[in-house]
PDB file of C-alpha atoms in Angstrom:
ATOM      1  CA  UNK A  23       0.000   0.000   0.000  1.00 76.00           C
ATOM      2  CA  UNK A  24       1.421   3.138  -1.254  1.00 87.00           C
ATOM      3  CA  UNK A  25       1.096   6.827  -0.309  1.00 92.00           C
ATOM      4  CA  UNK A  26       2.332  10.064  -0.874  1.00 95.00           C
ATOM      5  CA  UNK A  27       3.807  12.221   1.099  1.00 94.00           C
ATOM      6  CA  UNK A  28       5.843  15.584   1.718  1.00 96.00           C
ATOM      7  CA  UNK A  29       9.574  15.651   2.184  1.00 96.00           C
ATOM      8  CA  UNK A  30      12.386  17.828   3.573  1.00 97.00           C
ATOM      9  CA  UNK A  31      15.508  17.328   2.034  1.00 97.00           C
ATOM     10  CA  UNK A  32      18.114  17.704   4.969  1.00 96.00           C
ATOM     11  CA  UNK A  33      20.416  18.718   2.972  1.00 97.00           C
ATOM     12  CA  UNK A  34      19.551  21.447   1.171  1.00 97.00           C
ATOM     13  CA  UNK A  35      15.580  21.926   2.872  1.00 97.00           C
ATOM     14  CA  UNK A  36      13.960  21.473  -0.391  1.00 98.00           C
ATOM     15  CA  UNK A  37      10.670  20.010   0.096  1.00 97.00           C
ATOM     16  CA  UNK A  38       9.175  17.422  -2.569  1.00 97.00           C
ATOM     17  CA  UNK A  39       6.861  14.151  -2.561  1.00 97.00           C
ATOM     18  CA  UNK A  40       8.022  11.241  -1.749  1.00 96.00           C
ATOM     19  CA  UNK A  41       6.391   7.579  -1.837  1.00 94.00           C
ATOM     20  CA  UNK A  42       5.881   5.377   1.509  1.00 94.00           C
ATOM     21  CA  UNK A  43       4.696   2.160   2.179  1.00 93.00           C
ATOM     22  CA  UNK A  44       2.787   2.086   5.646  1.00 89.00           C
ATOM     23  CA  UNK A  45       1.885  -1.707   4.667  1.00 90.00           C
ATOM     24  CA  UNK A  46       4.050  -4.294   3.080  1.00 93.00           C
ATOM     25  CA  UNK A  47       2.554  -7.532   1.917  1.00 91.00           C
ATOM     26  CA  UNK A  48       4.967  -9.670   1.099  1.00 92.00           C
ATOM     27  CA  UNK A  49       2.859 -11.505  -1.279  1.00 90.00           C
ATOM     28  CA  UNK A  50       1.265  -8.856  -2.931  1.00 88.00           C
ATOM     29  CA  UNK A  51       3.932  -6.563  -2.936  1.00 86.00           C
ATOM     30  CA  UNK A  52       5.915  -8.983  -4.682  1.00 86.00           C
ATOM     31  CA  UNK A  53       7.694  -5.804  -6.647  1.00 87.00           C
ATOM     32  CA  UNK A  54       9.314  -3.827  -3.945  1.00 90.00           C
ATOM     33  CA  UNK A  55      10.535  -7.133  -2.081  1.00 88.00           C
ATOM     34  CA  UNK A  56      14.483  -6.706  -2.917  1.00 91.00           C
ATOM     35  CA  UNK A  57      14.185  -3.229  -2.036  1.00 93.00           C
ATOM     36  CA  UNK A  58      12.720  -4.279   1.429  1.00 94.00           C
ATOM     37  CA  UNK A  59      15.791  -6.165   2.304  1.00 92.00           C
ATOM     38  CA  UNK A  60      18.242  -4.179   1.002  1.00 93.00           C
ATOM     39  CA  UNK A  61      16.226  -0.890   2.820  1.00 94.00           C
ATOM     40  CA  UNK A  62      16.122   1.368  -0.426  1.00 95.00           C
ATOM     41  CA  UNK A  63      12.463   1.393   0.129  1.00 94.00           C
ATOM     42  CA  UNK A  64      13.926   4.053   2.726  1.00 96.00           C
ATOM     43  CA  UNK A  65      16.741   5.592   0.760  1.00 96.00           C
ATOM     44  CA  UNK A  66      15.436   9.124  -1.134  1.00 96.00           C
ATOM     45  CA  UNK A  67      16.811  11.002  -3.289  1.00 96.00           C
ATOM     46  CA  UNK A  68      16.784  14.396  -3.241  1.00 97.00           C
ATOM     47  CA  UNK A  69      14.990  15.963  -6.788  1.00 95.00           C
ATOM     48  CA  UNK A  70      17.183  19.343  -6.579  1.00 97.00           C
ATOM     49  CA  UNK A  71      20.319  18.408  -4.433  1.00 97.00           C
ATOM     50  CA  UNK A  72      20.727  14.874  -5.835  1.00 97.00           C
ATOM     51  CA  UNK A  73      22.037  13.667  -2.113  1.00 97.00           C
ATOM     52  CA  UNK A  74      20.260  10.649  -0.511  1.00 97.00           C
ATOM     53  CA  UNK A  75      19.034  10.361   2.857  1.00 96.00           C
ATOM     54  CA  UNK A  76      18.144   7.185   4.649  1.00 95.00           C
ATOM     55  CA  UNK A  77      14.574   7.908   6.611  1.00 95.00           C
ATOM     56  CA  UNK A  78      12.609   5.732   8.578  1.00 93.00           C
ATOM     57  CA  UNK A  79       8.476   5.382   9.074  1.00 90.00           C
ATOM     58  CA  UNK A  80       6.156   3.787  10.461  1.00 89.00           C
ATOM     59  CA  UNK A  81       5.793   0.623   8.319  1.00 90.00           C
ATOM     60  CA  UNK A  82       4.106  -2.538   8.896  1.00 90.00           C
ATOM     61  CA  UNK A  83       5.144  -5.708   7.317  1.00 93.00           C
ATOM     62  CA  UNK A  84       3.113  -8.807   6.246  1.00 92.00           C
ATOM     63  CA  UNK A  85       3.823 -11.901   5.339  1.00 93.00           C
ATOM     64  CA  UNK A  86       1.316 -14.979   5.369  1.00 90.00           C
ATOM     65  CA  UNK A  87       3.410 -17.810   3.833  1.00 92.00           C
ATOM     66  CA  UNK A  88       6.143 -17.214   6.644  1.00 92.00           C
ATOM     67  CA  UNK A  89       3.561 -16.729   9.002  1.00 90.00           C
ATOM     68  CA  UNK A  90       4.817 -13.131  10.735  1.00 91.00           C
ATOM     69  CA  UNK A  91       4.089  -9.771  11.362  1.00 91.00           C
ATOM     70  CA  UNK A  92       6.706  -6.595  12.001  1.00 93.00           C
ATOM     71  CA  UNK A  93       5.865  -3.096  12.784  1.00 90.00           C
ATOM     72  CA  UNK A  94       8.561  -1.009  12.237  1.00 92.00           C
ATOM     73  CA  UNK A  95       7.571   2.361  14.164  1.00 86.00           C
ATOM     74  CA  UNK A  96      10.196   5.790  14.211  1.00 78.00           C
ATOM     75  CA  UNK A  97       8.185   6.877  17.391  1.00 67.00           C
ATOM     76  CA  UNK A  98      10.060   4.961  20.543  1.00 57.00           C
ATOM     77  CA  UNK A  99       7.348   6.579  23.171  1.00 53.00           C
ATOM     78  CA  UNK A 100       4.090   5.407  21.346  1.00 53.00           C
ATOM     79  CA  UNK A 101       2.892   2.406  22.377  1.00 50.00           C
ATOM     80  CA  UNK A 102       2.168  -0.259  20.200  1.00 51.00           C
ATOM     81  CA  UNK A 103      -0.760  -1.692  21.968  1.00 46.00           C
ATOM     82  CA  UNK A 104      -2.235   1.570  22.096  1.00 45.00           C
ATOM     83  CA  UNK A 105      -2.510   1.224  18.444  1.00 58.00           C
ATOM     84  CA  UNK A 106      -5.287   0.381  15.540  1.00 63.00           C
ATOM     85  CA  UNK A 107      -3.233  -2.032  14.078  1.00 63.00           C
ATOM     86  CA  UNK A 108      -4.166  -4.997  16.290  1.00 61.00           C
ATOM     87  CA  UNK A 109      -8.240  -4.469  15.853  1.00 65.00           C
ATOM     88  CA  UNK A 110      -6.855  -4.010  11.434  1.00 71.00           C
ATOM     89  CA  UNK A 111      -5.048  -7.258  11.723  1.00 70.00           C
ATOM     90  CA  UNK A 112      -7.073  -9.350  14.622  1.00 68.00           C
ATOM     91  CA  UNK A 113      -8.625 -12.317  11.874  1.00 72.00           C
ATOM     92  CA  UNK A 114      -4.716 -13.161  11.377  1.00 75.00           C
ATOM     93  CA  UNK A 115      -3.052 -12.802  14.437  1.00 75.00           C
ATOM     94  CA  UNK A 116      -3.820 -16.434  15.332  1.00 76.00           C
ATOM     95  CA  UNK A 117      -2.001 -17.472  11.808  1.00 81.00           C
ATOM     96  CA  UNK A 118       0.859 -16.129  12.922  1.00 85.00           C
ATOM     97  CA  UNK A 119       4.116 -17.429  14.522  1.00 84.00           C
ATOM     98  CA  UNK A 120       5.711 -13.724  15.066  1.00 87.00           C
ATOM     99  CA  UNK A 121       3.986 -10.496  15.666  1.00 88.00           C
ATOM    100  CA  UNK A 122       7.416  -8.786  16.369  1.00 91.00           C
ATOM    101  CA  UNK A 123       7.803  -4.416  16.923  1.00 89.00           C
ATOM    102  CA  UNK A 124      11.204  -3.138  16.022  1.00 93.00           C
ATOM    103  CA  UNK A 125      12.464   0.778  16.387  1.00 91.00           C
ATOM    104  CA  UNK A 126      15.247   1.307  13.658  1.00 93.00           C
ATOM    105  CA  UNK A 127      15.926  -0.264  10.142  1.00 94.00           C
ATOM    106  CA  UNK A 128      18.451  -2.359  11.011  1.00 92.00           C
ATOM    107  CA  UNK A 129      16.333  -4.314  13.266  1.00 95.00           C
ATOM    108  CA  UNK A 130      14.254  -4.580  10.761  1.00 96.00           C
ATOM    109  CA  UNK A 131      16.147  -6.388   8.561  1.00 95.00           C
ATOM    110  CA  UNK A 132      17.953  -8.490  10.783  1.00 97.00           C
ATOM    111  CA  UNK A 133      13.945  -9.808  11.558  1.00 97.00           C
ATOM    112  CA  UNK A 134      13.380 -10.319   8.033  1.00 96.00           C
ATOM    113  CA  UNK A 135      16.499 -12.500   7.244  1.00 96.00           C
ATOM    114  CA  UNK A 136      15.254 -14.475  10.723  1.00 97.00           C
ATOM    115  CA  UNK A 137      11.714 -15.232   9.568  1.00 95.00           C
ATOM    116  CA  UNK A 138      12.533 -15.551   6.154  1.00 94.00           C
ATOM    117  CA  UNK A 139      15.464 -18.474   7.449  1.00 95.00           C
ATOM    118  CA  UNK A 140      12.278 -19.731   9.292  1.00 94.00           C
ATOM    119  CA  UNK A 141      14.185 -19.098  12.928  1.00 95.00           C
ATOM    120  CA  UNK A 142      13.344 -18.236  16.247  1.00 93.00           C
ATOM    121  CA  UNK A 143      14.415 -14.620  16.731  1.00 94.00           C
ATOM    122  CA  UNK A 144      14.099 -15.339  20.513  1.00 93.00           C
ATOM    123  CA  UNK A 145      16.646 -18.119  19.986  1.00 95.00           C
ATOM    124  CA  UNK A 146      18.904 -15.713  17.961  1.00 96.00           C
ATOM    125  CA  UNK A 147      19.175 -13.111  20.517  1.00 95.00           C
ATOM    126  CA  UNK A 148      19.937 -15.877  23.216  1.00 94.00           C
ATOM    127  CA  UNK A 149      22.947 -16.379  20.805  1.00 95.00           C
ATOM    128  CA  UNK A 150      24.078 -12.946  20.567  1.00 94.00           C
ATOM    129  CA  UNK A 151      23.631 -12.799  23.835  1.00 92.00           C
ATOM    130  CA  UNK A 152      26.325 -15.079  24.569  1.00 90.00           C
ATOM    131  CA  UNK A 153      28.645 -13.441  21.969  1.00 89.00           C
ATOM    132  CA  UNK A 154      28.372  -9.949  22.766  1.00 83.00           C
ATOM    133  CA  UNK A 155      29.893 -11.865  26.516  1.00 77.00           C
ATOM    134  CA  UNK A 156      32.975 -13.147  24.324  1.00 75.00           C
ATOM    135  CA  UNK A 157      36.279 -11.524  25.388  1.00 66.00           C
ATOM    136  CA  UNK A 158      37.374 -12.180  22.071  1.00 67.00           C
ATOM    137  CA  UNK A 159      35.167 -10.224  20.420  1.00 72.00           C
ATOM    138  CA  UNK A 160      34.898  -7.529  23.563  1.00 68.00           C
ATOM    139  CA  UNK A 161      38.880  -6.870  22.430  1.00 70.00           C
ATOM    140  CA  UNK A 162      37.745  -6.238  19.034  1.00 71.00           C
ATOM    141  CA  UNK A 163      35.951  -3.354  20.024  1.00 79.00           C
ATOM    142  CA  UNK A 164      32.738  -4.758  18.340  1.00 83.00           C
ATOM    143  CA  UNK A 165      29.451  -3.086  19.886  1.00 83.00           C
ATOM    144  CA  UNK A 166      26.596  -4.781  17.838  1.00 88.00           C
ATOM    145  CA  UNK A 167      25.698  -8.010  16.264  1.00 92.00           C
ATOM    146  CA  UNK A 168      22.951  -8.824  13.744  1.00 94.00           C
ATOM    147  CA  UNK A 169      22.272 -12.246  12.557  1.00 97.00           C
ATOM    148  CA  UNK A 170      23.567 -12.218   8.808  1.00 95.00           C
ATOM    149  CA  UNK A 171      22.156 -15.784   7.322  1.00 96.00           C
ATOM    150  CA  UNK A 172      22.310 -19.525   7.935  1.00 96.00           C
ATOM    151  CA  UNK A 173      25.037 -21.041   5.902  1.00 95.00           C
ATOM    152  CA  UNK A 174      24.333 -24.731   5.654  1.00 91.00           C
ATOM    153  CA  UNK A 175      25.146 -26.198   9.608  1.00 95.00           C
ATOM    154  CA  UNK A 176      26.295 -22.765  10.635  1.00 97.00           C
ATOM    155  CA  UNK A 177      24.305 -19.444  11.385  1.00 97.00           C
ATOM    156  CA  UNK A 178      26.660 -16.378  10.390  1.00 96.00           C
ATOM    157  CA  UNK A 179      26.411 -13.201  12.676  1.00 95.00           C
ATOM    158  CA  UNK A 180      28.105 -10.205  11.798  1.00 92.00           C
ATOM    159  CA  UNK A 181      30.071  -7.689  14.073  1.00 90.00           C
ATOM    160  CA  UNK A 182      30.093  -4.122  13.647  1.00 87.00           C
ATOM    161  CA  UNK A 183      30.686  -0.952  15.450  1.00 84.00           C
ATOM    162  CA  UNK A 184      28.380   1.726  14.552  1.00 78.00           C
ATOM    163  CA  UNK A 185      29.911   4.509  16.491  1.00 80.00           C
ATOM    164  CA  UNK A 186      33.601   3.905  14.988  1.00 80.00           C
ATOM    165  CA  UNK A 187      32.978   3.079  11.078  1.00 78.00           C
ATOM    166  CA  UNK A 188      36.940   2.334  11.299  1.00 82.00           C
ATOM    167  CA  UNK A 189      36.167  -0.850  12.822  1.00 83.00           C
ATOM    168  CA  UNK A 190      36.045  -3.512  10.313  1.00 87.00           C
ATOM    169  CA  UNK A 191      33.092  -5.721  10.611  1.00 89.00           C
ATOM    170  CA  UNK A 192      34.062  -9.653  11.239  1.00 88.00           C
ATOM    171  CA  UNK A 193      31.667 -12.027  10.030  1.00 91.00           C
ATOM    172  CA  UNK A 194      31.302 -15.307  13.077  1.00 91.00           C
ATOM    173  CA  UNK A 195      29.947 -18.680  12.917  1.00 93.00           C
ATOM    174  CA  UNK A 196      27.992 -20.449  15.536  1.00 95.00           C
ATOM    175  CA  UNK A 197      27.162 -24.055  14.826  1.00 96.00           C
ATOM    176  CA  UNK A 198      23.441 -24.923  14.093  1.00 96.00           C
ATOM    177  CA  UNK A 199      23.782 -26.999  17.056  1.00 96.00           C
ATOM    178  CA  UNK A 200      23.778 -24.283  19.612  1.00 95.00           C
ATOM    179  CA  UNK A 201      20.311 -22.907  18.073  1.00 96.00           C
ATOM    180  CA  UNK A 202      19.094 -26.178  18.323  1.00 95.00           C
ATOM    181  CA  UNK A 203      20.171 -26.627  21.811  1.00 93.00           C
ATOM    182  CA  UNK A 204      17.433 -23.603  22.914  1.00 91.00           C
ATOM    183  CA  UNK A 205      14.382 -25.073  21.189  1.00 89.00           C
ATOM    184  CA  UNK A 206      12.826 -26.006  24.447  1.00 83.00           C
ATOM    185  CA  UNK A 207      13.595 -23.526  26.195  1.00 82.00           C
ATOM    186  CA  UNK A 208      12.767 -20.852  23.755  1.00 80.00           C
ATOM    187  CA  UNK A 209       9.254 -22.782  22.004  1.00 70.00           C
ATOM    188  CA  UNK A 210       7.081 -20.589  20.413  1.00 58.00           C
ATOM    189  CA  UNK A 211       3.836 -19.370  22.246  1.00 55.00           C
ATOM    190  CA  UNK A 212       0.799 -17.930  22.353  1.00 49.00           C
ATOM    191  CA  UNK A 213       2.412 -14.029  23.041  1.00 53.00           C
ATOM    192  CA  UNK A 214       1.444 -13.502  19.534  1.00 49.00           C
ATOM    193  CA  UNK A 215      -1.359 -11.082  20.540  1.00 52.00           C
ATOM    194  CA  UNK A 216       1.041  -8.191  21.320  1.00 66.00           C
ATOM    195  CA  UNK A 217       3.559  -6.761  19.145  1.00 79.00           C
ATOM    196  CA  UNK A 218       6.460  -7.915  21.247  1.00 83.00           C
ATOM    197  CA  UNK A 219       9.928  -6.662  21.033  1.00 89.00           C
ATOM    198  CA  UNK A 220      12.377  -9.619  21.073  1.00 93.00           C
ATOM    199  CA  UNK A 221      16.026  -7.901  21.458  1.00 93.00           C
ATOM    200  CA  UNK A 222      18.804  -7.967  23.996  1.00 92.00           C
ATOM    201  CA  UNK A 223      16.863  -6.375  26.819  1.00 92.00           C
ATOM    202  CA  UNK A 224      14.003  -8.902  26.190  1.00 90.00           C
ATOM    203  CA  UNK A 225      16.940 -12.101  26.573  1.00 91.00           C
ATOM    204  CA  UNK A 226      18.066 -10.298  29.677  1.00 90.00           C
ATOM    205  CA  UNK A 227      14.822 -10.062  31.487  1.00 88.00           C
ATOM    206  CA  UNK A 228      14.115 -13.863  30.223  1.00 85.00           C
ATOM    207  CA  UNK A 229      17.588 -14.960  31.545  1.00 84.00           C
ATOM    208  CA  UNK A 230      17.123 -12.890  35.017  1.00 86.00           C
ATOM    209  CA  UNK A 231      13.635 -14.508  35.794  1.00 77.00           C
TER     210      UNK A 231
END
C-alpha cells in the first residue's frame, strides 16, 4: 500500500513528494521485495540536491506464507498496543508465529532475514547474547551483532561498530547446534497477541527470571 507524502531534504531543505509504504505484503507486494531487504524502500533522493538520505516510518510488514508480522515504528514513546493495528489485523493474528515491533531499520532487517530463514528470533538473541559476553570479540571493540544468514550447519552473525565506522566488521559462525540446543527452552507461544519486542533487553529479562 502506497502513499504520498511531503519531504524535507536535509540537505539542502527542499521540500518534494516522496512515496511510503505504511503496509508491506509480502505476497502482494511482490515488486518492492528486494528493495525491502536491502532498505532502499527508505533511501530518497533528493529531486534538486541529488544527495540521498536514509529515513525511517512507520511501516508494517506482512507476510502470510512465513507466518509473521513486524511493525517497524520511528516513534520509541508510542505504544504499540495503544494502536489500531491490532483491531486491522485481529482475523490473522492467530495465523501467525511472530507479531514482532522493532524501532530502527536495522532491526528490521535483521527480523526479516530471521523469519525468512524460518528461525526463532528469541533463539537468535539468546545467541548474541552469549557473543556480545565473548572476550574475544569484547577486544575487538565490536558493539553490535545482527544475525547475517544460515550457511548450511552454521548461522553467520556479523560484528560491527556503529559509532567507529573504522572498525572492520568480522563475520562469526555459531554451529546450528547451539540454536538447536534452545528449542525447548525458547518454544514458540501464544504471546502472539502483542507486538512484542524480542532484542537484547528482552533475553536479559528472560535470563534474570
Amino acid at each position: 500500500m502506497k502513499e504520498i507524502i511531503k519531504h524535507t531534504c536535509p540537505h539542502c531543505n527542499h521540500e518534494f513528494d516522496i512515496d511510503i509504504y505504511p503496509v508491506i505484503n509480502l505476497q502482494s507486494d511482490t515488486e518492492i521485495y528486494n528493495d525491502l531487504f536491502s532498505l532502499d524502500l527508505f533511501r530518497i533522493e533528493c529531486e534538486k540536491c541529488k544527495k540521498i538520505t536514509l529515513i525511517t516510518y512507520n511501516t508494517l510488514v506482512i507476510d502470510m506464507y512465513k507466518k509473521y508480522i513486524i511493525y517497524l515504528t520511528a516513534d520509541k514513546s508510542k505504544d504499540i498496543e495503544n494502536l489500531n493495528i491490532m483491531n486491522n489485523y485481529k482475523d490473522i493474528i492467530s495465523e501467525l508465529k511472530h507479531t514482532r515491533s522493532v524501532n530502527s531499520l536495522n532491526e528490521l532487517v535483521e527480523k526479516l532475514y530471521i523469519f525468512d530463514y524460518d528461525l526463532n528470533d528469541k533463539i537468535i538473541e539468546y545467541l548474541k547474547y552469549g557473543l556480545k559476553n565473548n572476550s574475544k570479540l569484547q577486544e575487538g571493540n565490536y558493539t553490535d551483532i545482527c544475525f547475517n544468514k544460515l550457511d548450511k550447519e552454521e548461522l553467520i552473525f556479523t560484528c560491527f561498530n556503529l559509532d567507529n565506522s573504522t572498525v572492520i566488521p568480522k563475520d562469526i559462525a555459531v554451529n546450528i547446534n547451539y540454536y538447536n540446543d534452545a528449542v525447548d527452552t525458547f518454544k514458540y507461544n501464544n504471546e502472539n497477541i502483542f507486538f512484542e519486542q524480542v532484542n537484547q533487553d528482552f533475553i536479559e529479562k528472560e535470563l534474570n527470571k
